[in-house]
């Protein structure tokens, strides 16, 4: 299918089905249920799932495929957001030109940073990218204030020229759209006690994510991807063959930066606001966690990792003491208070602690991330099925 082998086609189809059916999958509990707070089928949150999935997919090309760990990818996310908002202010509220500009500007910025940073490798490369990102963050707050609007952030105003748009309604800001289809438009469907929201903005982001995912598969399976794997495996040995790895690593860095710029452009397209906080080192560390949690070097892993972290950040963090007392209200008062006291540090504002524990467990027991966990479960079920049939009951394997 479209240049992919059977296995990759099945994976792409699976991701497409999960993405398109997300409003149903992420709303498993009735709206009047006590568990409804675990539903994640809100348009804003679903958009973040797929947008940060794009961010992580691009980062995985550099880290998972090439072996270069960057701590400065948030700089490209921020540059993409600023570029998109400027396009909305100057040209049009159509998101297509804004996204294209975001990708181009982020790619050029990545070319400059990559050309300098890739003169070193290992931890020195990581520190260089972190330094460039922090410099970008500081410049956005100080010297570049006329462009970034400093601490306030870059946002729309009524007197923006928008030379390609018709006059907007008096006294109200225009909204982002795709050839007249507004990104904030949504349709609510009620089925019994369940409620599902279908957002135009989400499905636009989802389609872009599927295209980005498809492109990553083609990169992974291409001769260019094989060269990147060779660089990750043993760059020194590759030098001995007479091949120069620097153009390949720079190309991977630029492609990864363009993915980040695309994610930044989509963030601004859904909410036309850009701030320097998107360029902080914490945002760069977040995408590293997403990739490791999902599975470094795997195709679908970064998307799963992005979904897990954003779920914890937006849903799990809302569990407070009031919610906990509601859960355990049937218990005796003393026991109820004791259980709430024990759980309290791990939920609400302490969601980082729970995520940190999960991260340690994954790194210790599942080095391949969530993808490896899924593969182990699949092998377990396949093993049980074969043992019932008796086909492999007496089969032995040599020790390795």
mmCIF file of C-alpha atoms in Angstrom:
data_model
loop_
_atom_site.group_PDB
_atom_site.id
_atom_site.type_symbol
_atom_site.label_atom_id
_atom_site.label_comp_id
_atom_site.label_asym_id
_atom_site.label_seq_id
_atom_site.Cartn_x
_atom_site.Cartn_y
_atom_site.Cartn_z
ATOM 1 C CA UNK A 1 0.000 0.000 0.000
ATOM 2 C CA UNK A 2 1.395 3.377 -1.145
ATOM 3 C CA UNK A 3 4.960 2.109 -1.206
ATOM 4 C CA UNK A 4 4.855 0.253 2.122
ATOM 5 C CA UNK A 5 5.247 -3.434 2.833
ATOM 6 C CA UNK A 6 2.452 -5.459 4.388
ATOM 7 C CA UNK A 7 3.606 -4.979 7.970
ATOM 8 C CA UNK A 8 4.064 -1.206 7.682
ATOM 9 C CA UNK A 9 0.755 -0.853 5.846
ATOM 10 C CA UNK A 10 -1.004 -2.670 8.682
ATOM 11 C CA UNK A 11 0.677 -0.386 11.231
ATOM 12 C CA UNK A 12 -0.326 2.743 9.311
ATOM 13 C CA UNK A 13 -3.889 1.462 9.009
ATOM 14 C CA UNK A 14 -3.998 0.731 12.746
ATOM 15 C CA UNK A 15 -2.787 4.246 13.597
ATOM 16 C CA UNK A 16 -5.309 5.732 11.165
ATOM 17 C CA UNK A 17 -8.208 3.802 12.731
ATOM 18 C CA UNK A 18 -7.175 4.722 16.283
ATOM 19 C CA UNK A 19 -6.755 8.368 15.281
ATOM 20 C CA UNK A 20 -10.053 8.681 13.446
ATOM 21 C CA UNK A 21 -11.967 6.869 16.201
ATOM 22 C CA UNK A 22 -10.279 8.802 19.028
ATOM 23 C CA UNK A 23 -13.467 10.657 20.128
ATOM 24 C CA UNK A 24 -15.023 7.263 20.910
ATOM 25 C CA UNK A 25 -11.902 5.561 22.291
ATOM 26 C CA UNK A 26 -10.994 8.428 24.614
ATOM 27 C CA UNK A 27 -14.512 8.740 26.057
ATOM 28 C CA UNK A 28 -15.146 5.247 27.479
ATOM 29 C CA UNK A 29 -17.143 6.393 30.515
ATOM 30 C CA UNK A 30 -20.645 7.958 30.580
ATOM 31 C CA UNK A 31 -20.707 11.689 31.225
ATOM 32 C CA UNK A 32 -22.732 11.262 34.421
ATOM 33 C CA UNK A 33 -20.384 8.594 35.771
ATOM 34 C CA UNK A 34 -17.899 9.185 38.555
ATOM 35 C CA UNK A 35 -15.189 7.938 36.198
ATOM 36 C CA UNK A 36 -16.031 10.525 33.535
ATOM 37 C CA UNK A 37 -13.112 12.629 34.717
ATOM 38 C CA UNK A 38 -10.809 10.041 33.119
ATOM 39 C CA UNK A 39 -12.304 10.735 29.701
ATOM 40 C CA UNK A 40 -9.849 12.493 27.397
ATOM 41 C CA UNK A 41 -12.033 13.058 24.346
ATOM 42 C CA UNK A 42 -11.897 16.849 24.527
ATOM 43 C CA UNK A 43 -10.962 18.638 21.275
ATOM 44 C CA UNK A 44 -8.139 20.676 22.832
ATOM 45 C CA UNK A 45 -6.584 17.625 24.479
ATOM 46 C CA UNK A 46 -6.962 15.382 21.431
ATOM 47 C CA UNK A 47 -5.261 18.052 19.350
ATOM 48 C CA UNK A 48 -2.345 18.055 21.763
ATOM 49 C CA UNK A 49 -2.128 14.270 21.560
ATOM 50 C CA UNK A 50 -1.557 14.309 17.811
ATOM 51 C CA UNK A 51 0.473 17.547 17.659
ATOM 52 C CA UNK A 52 2.980 16.380 20.242
ATOM 53 C CA UNK A 53 2.901 13.016 18.518
ATOM 54 C CA UNK A 54 4.251 14.804 15.428
ATOM 55 C CA UNK A 55 6.879 16.493 17.593
ATOM 56 C CA UNK A 56 7.982 13.130 19.018
ATOM 57 C CA UNK A 57 7.960 11.388 15.604
ATOM 58 C CA UNK A 58 10.382 13.988 14.262
ATOM 59 C CA UNK A 59 12.596 13.790 17.332
ATOM 60 C CA UNK A 60 12.709 10.008 16.980
ATOM 61 C CA UNK A 61 14.261 10.373 13.508
ATOM 62 C CA UNK A 62 17.221 12.148 15.066
ATOM 63 C CA UNK A 63 17.466 10.290 18.389
ATOM 64 C CA UNK A 64 16.026 6.863 17.689
ATOM 65 C CA UNK A 65 17.291 6.416 14.145
ATOM 66 C CA UNK A 66 20.545 8.400 14.135
ATOM 67 C CA UNK A 67 21.511 8.192 17.804
ATOM 68 C CA UNK A 68 21.956 11.934 18.404
ATOM 69 C CA UNK A 69 20.289 13.141 21.608
ATOM 70 C CA UNK A 70 19.170 16.761 21.322
ATOM 71 C CA UNK A 71 18.126 18.786 24.350
ATOM 72 C CA UNK A 72 17.157 21.820 22.274
ATOM 73 C CA UNK A 73 14.305 20.730 20.026
ATOM 74 C CA UNK A 74 11.848 23.018 21.777
ATOM 75 C CA UNK A 75 13.559 25.919 19.992
ATOM 76 C CA UNK A 76 12.148 24.690 16.679
ATOM 77 C CA UNK A 77 8.717 24.203 18.251
ATOM 78 C CA UNK A 78 8.753 27.830 19.399
ATOM 79 C CA UNK A 79 10.076 29.164 16.099
ATOM 80 C CA UNK A 80 7.293 27.326 14.282
ATOM 81 C CA UNK A 81 4.667 28.865 16.569
ATOM 82 C CA UNK A 82 6.017 32.399 16.144
ATOM 83 C CA UNK A 83 6.180 31.992 12.357
ATOM 84 C CA UNK A 84 2.568 30.807 12.179
ATOM 85 C CA UNK A 85 1.224 33.654 14.322
ATOM 86 C CA UNK A 86 3.102 36.219 12.221
ATOM 87 C CA UNK A 87 1.534 34.728 9.111
ATOM 88 C CA UNK A 88 -1.895 35.069 10.712
ATOM 89 C CA UNK A 89 -1.173 38.686 11.556
ATOM 90 C CA UNK A 90 0.262 39.723 8.196
ATOM 91 C CA UNK A 91 -1.274 37.535 5.508
ATOM 92 C CA UNK A 92 -4.325 35.418 6.270
ATOM 93 C CA UNK A 93 -6.084 33.341 8.889
ATOM 94 C CA UNK A 94 -5.847 30.315 6.597
ATOM 95 C CA UNK A 95 -3.692 27.796 8.430
ATOM 96 C CA UNK A 96 -2.067 26.329 5.301
ATOM 97 C CA UNK A 97 0.350 29.234 4.564
ATOM 98 C CA UNK A 98 1.114 29.478 8.289
ATOM 99 C CA UNK A 99 2.030 25.794 8.542
ATOM 100 C CA UNK A 100 4.180 25.942 5.405
ATOM 101 C CA UNK A 101 6.056 28.977 6.731
ATOM 102 C CA UNK A 102 6.527 27.273 10.115
ATOM 103 C CA UNK A 103 8.142 24.241 8.499
ATOM 104 C CA UNK A 104 10.412 26.352 6.274
ATOM 105 C CA UNK A 105 11.605 28.720 9.025
ATOM 106 C CA UNK A 106 12.147 25.866 11.493
ATOM 107 C CA UNK A 107 14.108 23.968 8.821
ATOM 108 C CA UNK A 108 16.378 26.946 8.140
ATOM 109 C CA UNK A 109 16.884 27.494 11.866
ATOM 110 C CA UNK A 110 17.709 23.801 12.299
ATOM 111 C CA UNK A 111 20.196 24.004 9.429
ATOM 112 C CA UNK A 112 22.113 26.768 11.199
ATOM 113 C CA UNK A 113 22.075 25.143 14.635
ATOM 114 C CA UNK A 114 22.789 21.680 13.233
ATOM 115 C CA UNK A 115 25.738 22.885 11.179
ATOM 116 C CA UNK A 116 27.420 24.110 14.359
ATOM 117 C CA UNK A 117 26.242 21.479 16.838
ATOM 118 C CA UNK A 118 27.023 18.452 14.684
ATOM 119 C CA UNK A 119 30.720 19.293 14.756
ATOM 120 C CA UNK A 120 30.580 17.412 18.040
ATOM 121 C CA UNK A 121 28.874 14.187 19.061
ATOM 122 C CA UNK A 122 27.706 12.499 22.227
ATOM 123 C CA UNK A 123 27.166 14.604 25.317
ATOM 124 C CA UNK A 124 28.928 17.583 23.719
ATOM 125 C CA UNK A 125 26.329 17.666 20.949
ATOM 126 C CA UNK A 126 23.523 17.466 23.519
ATOM 127 C CA UNK A 127 24.958 20.357 25.539
ATOM 128 C CA UNK A 128 25.391 22.474 22.411
ATOM 129 C CA UNK A 129 21.767 22.009 21.394
ATOM 130 C CA UNK A 130 20.658 22.834 24.938
ATOM 131 C CA UNK A 131 22.763 26.004 24.863
ATOM 132 C CA UNK A 132 21.275 27.115 21.546
ATOM 133 C CA UNK A 133 17.745 26.484 22.811
ATOM 134 C CA UNK A 134 18.328 28.466 25.991
ATOM 135 C CA UNK A 135 19.851 31.298 23.984
ATOM 136 C CA UNK A 136 16.770 31.309 21.779
ATOM 137 C CA UNK A 137 14.555 31.355 24.862
ATOM 138 C CA UNK A 138 16.500 34.284 26.358
ATOM 139 C CA UNK A 139 16.484 36.223 23.073
ATOM 140 C CA UNK A 140 12.726 35.785 22.753
ATOM 141 C CA UNK A 141 12.338 37.462 26.149
ATOM 142 C CA UNK A 142 14.815 40.284 25.556
ATOM 143 C CA UNK A 143 16.480 41.335 22.306
ATOM 144 C CA UNK A 144 13.786 39.928 20.022
ATOM 145 C CA UNK A 145 10.881 41.456 21.944
ATOM 146 C CA UNK A 146 9.734 43.484 18.885
ATOM 147 C CA UNK A 147 9.246 40.157 17.085
ATOM 148 C CA UNK A 148 8.136 37.910 19.959
ATOM 149 C CA UNK A 149 6.358 40.450 22.194
ATOM 150 C CA UNK A 150 8.427 39.280 25.158
ATOM 151 C CA UNK A 151 6.679 37.911 28.230
ATOM 152 C CA UNK A 152 3.206 38.771 26.935
ATOM 153 C CA UNK A 153 3.599 36.514 23.932
ATOM 154 C CA UNK A 154 2.723 37.080 20.308
ATOM 155 C CA UNK A 155 -1.003 37.232 19.674
ATOM 156 C CA UNK A 156 -3.570 38.590 17.246
ATOM 157 C CA UNK A 157 -4.978 42.105 17.359
ATOM 158 C CA UNK A 158 -7.777 43.921 15.546
ATOM 159 C CA UNK A 159 -5.447 46.228 13.645
ATOM 160 C CA UNK A 160 -3.358 43.449 12.051
ATOM 161 C CA UNK A 161 -3.154 43.946 8.264
ATOM 162 C CA UNK A 162 -4.037 40.384 7.078
ATOM 163 C CA UNK A 163 -3.749 41.533 3.483
ATOM 164 C CA UNK A 164 -5.399 38.458 1.938
ATOM 165 C CA UNK A 165 -8.412 38.312 4.248
ATOM 166 C CA UNK A 166 -11.615 40.247 3.888
ATOM 167 C CA UNK A 167 -12.613 42.665 6.625
ATOM 168 C CA UNK A 168 -13.365 40.860 9.861
ATOM 169 C CA UNK A 169 -16.389 41.469 12.013
ATOM 170 C CA UNK A 170 -16.109 44.734 13.900
ATOM 171 C CA UNK A 171 -14.870 44.367 17.447
ATOM 172 C CA UNK A 172 -13.995 40.664 17.247
ATOM 173 C CA UNK A 173 -10.860 38.784 16.337
ATOM 174 C CA UNK A 174 -10.974 36.433 13.349
ATOM 175 C CA UNK A 175 -10.551 32.688 13.852
ATOM 176 C CA UNK A 176 -8.182 30.315 12.137
ATOM 177 C CA UNK A 177 -9.623 28.288 9.278
ATOM 178 C CA UNK A 178 -8.765 26.047 6.358
ATOM 179 C CA UNK A 179 -10.344 27.540 3.242
ATOM 180 C CA UNK A 180 -13.334 28.750 5.240
ATOM 181 C CA UNK A 181 -13.624 25.714 7.541
ATOM 182 C CA UNK A 182 -13.118 27.085 11.063
ATOM 183 C CA UNK A 183 -10.761 25.137 13.311
ATOM 184 C CA UNK A 184 -12.926 25.698 16.384
ATOM 185 C CA UNK A 185 -16.032 24.237 14.755
ATOM 186 C CA UNK A 186 -17.260 21.085 16.443
ATOM 187 C CA UNK A 187 -20.182 18.686 16.379
ATOM 188 C CA UNK A 188 -21.532 17.002 19.521
ATOM 189 C CA UNK A 189 -23.149 13.570 19.337
ATOM 190 C CA UNK A 190 -25.033 12.060 22.266
ATOM 191 C CA UNK A 191 -25.526 8.304 22.484
ATOM 192 C CA UNK A 192 -27.412 7.419 25.646
ATOM 193 C CA UNK A 193 -25.309 8.588 28.621
ATOM 194 C CA UNK A 194 -22.245 9.086 26.418
ATOM 195 C CA UNK A 195 -21.292 12.332 24.688
ATOM 196 C CA UNK A 196 -18.765 12.575 21.853
ATOM 197 C CA UNK A 197 -17.287 15.724 20.301
ATOM 198 C CA UNK A 198 -15.997 15.800 16.733
ATOM 199 C CA UNK A 199 -13.755 18.817 16.168
ATOM 200 C CA UNK A 200 -12.615 20.151 12.803
ATOM 201 C CA UNK A 201 -9.330 21.260 14.338
ATOM 202 C CA UNK A 202 -8.616 17.808 15.707
ATOM 203 C CA UNK A 203 -9.234 16.016 12.437
ATOM 204 C CA UNK A 204 -7.065 18.485 10.532
ATOM 205 C CA UNK A 205 -4.238 17.836 13.011
ATOM 206 C CA UNK A 206 -4.913 14.091 12.847
ATOM 207 C CA UNK A 207 -4.608 13.999 9.059
ATOM 208 C CA UNK A 208 -1.353 15.954 9.236
ATOM 209 C CA UNK A 209 -0.079 13.517 11.881
ATOM 210 C CA UNK A 210 -0.924 10.538 9.670
ATOM 211 C CA UNK A 211 0.984 12.125 6.777
ATOM 212 C CA UNK A 212 3.928 12.795 9.083
ATOM 213 C CA UNK A 213 3.772 9.213 10.354
ATOM 214 C CA UNK A 214 3.691 7.854 6.806
ATOM 215 C CA UNK A 215 6.715 9.978 5.887
ATOM 216 C CA UNK A 216 8.611 8.690 8.929
ATOM 217 C CA UNK A 217 7.933 5.102 7.828
ATOM 218 C CA UNK A 218 9.314 5.871 4.381
ATOM 219 C CA UNK A 219 12.398 7.457 5.949
ATOM 220 C CA UNK A 220 12.940 4.465 8.241
ATOM 221 C CA UNK A 221 12.724 2.004 5.320
ATOM 222 C CA UNK A 222 14.712 4.040 2.796
ATOM 223 C CA UNK A 223 18.443 3.780 1.971
ATOM 224 C CA UNK A 224 18.785 7.130 3.726
ATOM 225 C CA UNK A 225 17.303 5.567 6.858
ATOM 226 C CA UNK A 226 19.700 2.621 6.582
ATOM 227 C CA UNK A 227 22.592 5.074 6.449
ATOM 228 C CA UNK A 228 21.285 6.754 9.607
ATOM 229 C CA UNK A 229 21.131 3.355 11.314
ATOM 230 C CA UNK A 230 24.720 2.737 10.290
ATOM 231 C CA UNK A 231 25.725 6.075 11.822
ATOM 232 C CA UNK A 232 24.012 5.126 15.075
ATOM 233 C CA UNK A 233 25.599 1.675 15.074
ATOM 234 C CA UNK A 234 29.226 2.698 14.522
ATOM 235 C CA UNK A 235 30.086 6.045 13.010
ATOM 236 C CA UNK A 236 33.831 5.459 13.234
ATOM 237 C CA UNK A 237 33.592 2.256 11.214
ATOM 238 C CA UNK A 238 31.498 4.139 8.661
ATOM 239 C CA UNK A 239 34.293 6.699 8.334
ATOM 240 C CA UNK A 240 36.728 3.895 7.550
ATOM 241 C CA UNK A 241 34.613 2.896 4.539
ATOM 242 C CA UNK A 242 35.191 6.339 3.023
ATOM 243 C CA UNK A 243 31.628 7.596 3.553
ATOM 244 C CA UNK A 244 31.144 11.022 5.110
ATOM 245 C CA UNK A 245 28.320 10.814 7.689
ATOM 246 C CA UNK A 246 28.040 14.571 8.302
ATOM 247 C CA UNK A 247 25.647 15.370 5.410
ATOM 248 C CA UNK A 248 23.366 12.557 6.571
ATOM 249 C CA UNK A 249 23.349 13.641 10.201
ATOM 250 C CA UNK A 250 22.716 17.252 9.192
ATOM 251 C CA UNK A 251 19.841 16.156 6.946
ATOM 252 C CA UNK A 252 18.348 14.120 9.818
ATOM 253 C CA UNK A 253 18.696 17.111 12.152
ATOM 254 C CA UNK A 254 16.969 19.439 9.674
ATOM 255 C CA UNK A 255 14.141 16.970 9.009
ATOM 256 C CA UNK A 256 13.650 16.530 12.745
ATOM 257 C CA UNK A 257 13.593 20.311 13.208
ATOM 258 C CA UNK A 258 11.010 20.668 10.441
ATOM 259 C CA UNK A 259 8.775 18.159 12.202
ATOM 260 C CA UNK A 260 9.078 20.261 15.362
ATOM 261 C CA UNK A 261 8.277 23.402 13.378
ATOM 262 C CA UNK A 262 5.220 21.666 11.941
ATOM 263 C CA UNK A 263 4.058 20.827 15.470
ATOM 264 C CA UNK A 264 4.616 24.433 16.555
ATOM 265 C CA UNK A 265 2.681 25.724 13.562
ATOM 266 C CA UNK A 266 -0.237 23.425 14.366
ATOM 267 C CA UNK A 267 -0.238 24.563 18.005
ATOM 268 C CA UNK A 268 -0.540 28.165 16.838
ATOM 269 C CA UNK A 269 -3.166 27.191 14.261
ATOM 270 C CA UNK A 270 -5.400 25.729 16.951
ATOM 271 C CA UNK A 271 -4.734 28.591 19.393
ATOM 272 C CA UNK A 272 -3.197 31.695 17.721
ATOM 273 C CA UNK A 273 -0.752 32.511 20.483
ATOM 274 C CA UNK A 274 3.019 32.010 20.682
ATOM 275 C CA UNK A 275 5.116 32.428 23.797
ATOM 276 C CA UNK A 276 8.734 31.829 24.718
ATOM 277 C CA UNK A 277 7.724 29.165 27.243
ATOM 278 C CA UNK A 278 7.446 26.728 24.339
ATOM 279 C CA UNK A 279 11.213 27.085 23.873
ATOM 280 C CA UNK A 280 12.187 26.228 27.444
ATOM 281 C CA UNK A 281 14.494 23.317 28.188
ATOM 282 C CA UNK A 282 11.614 21.546 29.963
ATOM 283 C CA UNK A 283 9.764 21.262 26.652
ATOM 284 C CA UNK A 284 12.855 19.698 25.093
ATOM 285 C CA UNK A 285 13.125 17.264 27.991
ATOM 286 C CA UNK A 286 9.456 16.386 27.590
ATOM 287 C CA UNK A 287 9.908 15.162 24.025
ATOM 288 C CA UNK A 288 12.870 13.046 25.173
ATOM 289 C CA UNK A 289 10.617 11.417 27.781
ATOM 290 C CA UNK A 290 7.901 10.850 25.192
ATOM 291 C CA UNK A 291 10.296 9.017 22.894
ATOM 292 C CA UNK A 292 11.873 6.886 25.624
ATOM 293 C CA UNK A 293 8.544 5.968 27.225
ATOM 294 C CA UNK A 294 7.044 4.959 23.896
ATOM 295 C CA UNK A 295 10.109 3.202 22.527
ATOM 296 C CA UNK A 296 13.250 4.735 21.049
ATOM 297 C CA UNK A 297 13.733 3.822 17.402
ATOM 298 C CA UNK A 298 10.244 2.375 16.985
ATOM 299 C CA UNK A 299 7.667 3.823 14.610
ATOM 300 C CA UNK A 300 4.577 4.096 16.809
ATOM 301 C CA UNK A 301 6.370 4.403 20.156
ATOM 302 C CA UNK A 302 6.822 8.214 20.186
ATOM 303 C CA UNK A 303 3.111 8.705 19.474
ATOM 304 C CA UNK A 304 2.183 6.445 22.412
ATOM 305 C CA UNK A 305 4.663 8.235 24.677
ATOM 306 C CA UNK A 306 3.284 11.637 23.712
ATOM 307 C CA UNK A 307 -0.259 10.478 24.463
ATOM 308 C CA UNK A 308 0.743 9.077 27.868
ATOM 309 C CA UNK A 309 2.513 12.227 29.032
ATOM 310 C CA UNK A 310 -0.211 14.579 27.801
ATOM 311 C CA UNK A 311 -2.842 12.393 29.459
ATOM 312 C CA UNK A 312 -1.017 12.624 32.784
ATOM 313 C CA UNK A 313 -0.521 16.352 32.387
ATOM 314 C CA UNK A 314 -4.150 17.160 31.575
ATOM 315 C CA UNK A 315 -6.300 14.396 33.118
ATOM 316 C CA UNK A 316 -4.390 12.634 35.877
ATOM 317 C CA UNK A 317 -3.264 15.972 37.321
ATOM 318 C CA UNK A 318 -6.896 16.938 38.007
ATOM 319 C CA UNK A 319 -7.371 14.239 40.651
ATOM 320 C CA UNK A 320 -7.428 16.218 43.921
ATOM 321 C CA UNK A 321 -8.345 15.440 47.524
ATOM 322 C CA UNK A 322 -12.040 16.105 46.877
ATOM 323 C CA UNK A 323 -12.077 13.473 44.149
ATOM 324 C CA UNK A 324 -10.197 11.001 46.340
ATOM 325 C CA UNK A 325 -12.611 11.474 49.230
ATOM 326 C CA UNK A 326 -15.470 10.847 46.813
ATOM 327 C CA UNK A 327 -13.890 7.570 45.696
ATOM 328 C CA UNK A 328 -13.359 6.245 49.222
ATOM 329 C CA UNK A 329 -16.405 7.794 50.910
ATOM 330 C CA UNK A 330 -17.871 4.322 51.647
ATOM 331 C CA UNK A 331 -14.957 3.516 53.958
ATOM 332 C CA UNK A 332 -14.817 4.446 57.652
ATOM 333 C CA UNK A 333 -13.651 8.026 58.169
ATOM 334 C CA UNK A 334 -10.291 7.130 59.685
ATOM 335 C CA UNK A 335 -9.462 4.623 56.939
ATOM 336 C CA UNK A 336 -10.695 7.020 54.263
ATOM 337 C CA UNK A 337 -8.422 9.828 55.494
ATOM 338 C CA UNK A 338 -5.478 7.438 55.773
ATOM 339 C CA UNK A 339 -5.844 6.180 52.182
ATOM 340 C CA UNK A 340 -6.273 9.720 50.833
ATOM 341 C CA UNK A 341 -3.144 10.818 52.720
ATOM 342 C CA UNK A 342 -1.159 7.962 51.166
ATOM 343 C CA UNK A 343 -2.362 8.598 47.597
ATOM 344 C CA UNK A 344 -2.299 12.412 47.776
ATOM 345 C CA UNK A 345 1.432 12.890 46.912
ATOM 346 C CA UNK A 346 1.047 10.888 43.675
ATOM 347 C CA UNK A 347 -1.938 12.682 42.110
ATOM 348 C CA UNK A 348 -2.989 16.237 41.399
ATOM 349 C CA UNK A 349 0.046 18.484 41.586
ATOM 350 C CA UNK A 350 2.167 15.410 42.308
ATOM 351 C CA UNK A 351 1.476 13.809 38.922
ATOM 352 C CA UNK A 352 5.152 14.321 38.010
ATOM 353 C CA UNK A 353 6.091 11.919 40.801
ATOM 354 C CA UNK A 354 3.839 9.181 39.385
ATOM 355 C CA UNK A 355 5.152 9.819 35.873
ATOM 356 C CA UNK A 356 8.712 9.633 37.190
ATOM 357 C CA UNK A 357 8.030 6.262 38.812
ATOM 358 C CA UNK A 358 6.538 4.972 35.554
ATOM 359 C CA UNK A 359 9.573 6.262 33.662
ATOM 360 C CA UNK A 360 11.960 4.455 36.025
ATOM 361 C CA UNK A 361 9.984 1.218 35.733
ATOM 362 C CA UNK A 362 9.950 1.446 31.940
ATOM 363 C CA UNK A 363 13.668 2.144 31.709
ATOM 364 C CA UNK A 364 14.442 -0.702 34.135
ATOM 365 C CA UNK A 365 12.095 -3.433 32.931
ATOM 366 C CA UNK A 366 11.065 -2.314 29.426
ATOM 367 C CA UNK A 367 14.071 -0.707 27.719
ATOM 368 C CA UNK A 368 12.080 -0.761 24.491
ATOM 369 C CA UNK A 369 9.292 1.302 26.034
ATOM 370 C CA UNK A 370 5.565 0.724 25.720
ATOM 371 C CA UNK A 371 6.083 -0.935 22.348
ATOM 372 C CA UNK A 372 8.233 -3.625 23.955
ATOM 373 C CA UNK A 373 5.568 -4.128 26.605
ATOM 374 C CA UNK A 374 2.956 -4.657 23.909
ATOM 375 C CA UNK A 375 5.228 -7.074 22.075
ATOM 376 C CA UNK A 376 5.790 -9.114 25.247
ATOM 377 C CA UNK A 377 2.057 -9.362 25.868
ATOM 378 C CA UNK A 378 1.476 -10.405 22.252
ATOM 379 C CA UNK A 379 4.178 -13.093 22.501
ATOM 380 C CA UNK A 380 2.649 -14.317 25.740
ATOM 381 C CA UNK A 381 -0.763 -14.823 24.142
ATOM 382 C CA UNK A 382 0.759 -16.397 21.045
ATOM 383 C CA UNK A 383 2.728 -18.777 23.252
ATOM 384 C CA UNK A 384 -0.412 -19.822 25.121
ATOM 385 C CA UNK A 385 -2.251 -20.396 21.867
ATOM 386 C CA UNK A 386 0.521 -22.563 20.448
ATOM 387 C CA UNK A 387 0.799 -24.598 23.638
ATOM 388 C CA UNK A 388 -2.933 -25.366 23.507
ATOM 389 C CA UNK A 389 -2.566 -26.587 19.925
ATOM 390 C CA UNK A 390 0.453 -28.654 20.953
ATOM 391 C CA UNK A 391 2.383 -27.610 17.878
ATOM 392 C CA UNK A 392 5.324 -26.131 19.770
ATOM 393 C CA UNK A 393 4.998 -28.032 23.037
ATOM 394 C CA UNK A 394 8.066 -30.215 22.490
ATOM 395 C CA UNK A 395 10.095 -27.670 20.518
ATOM 396 C CA UNK A 396 13.359 -26.489 22.093
ATOM 397 C CA UNK A 397 15.596 -23.575 21.185
ATOM 398 C CA UNK A 398 19.372 -23.447 21.541
ATOM 399 C CA UNK A 399 20.714 -21.218 24.273
ATOM 400 C CA UNK A 400 22.211 -17.904 23.177
#
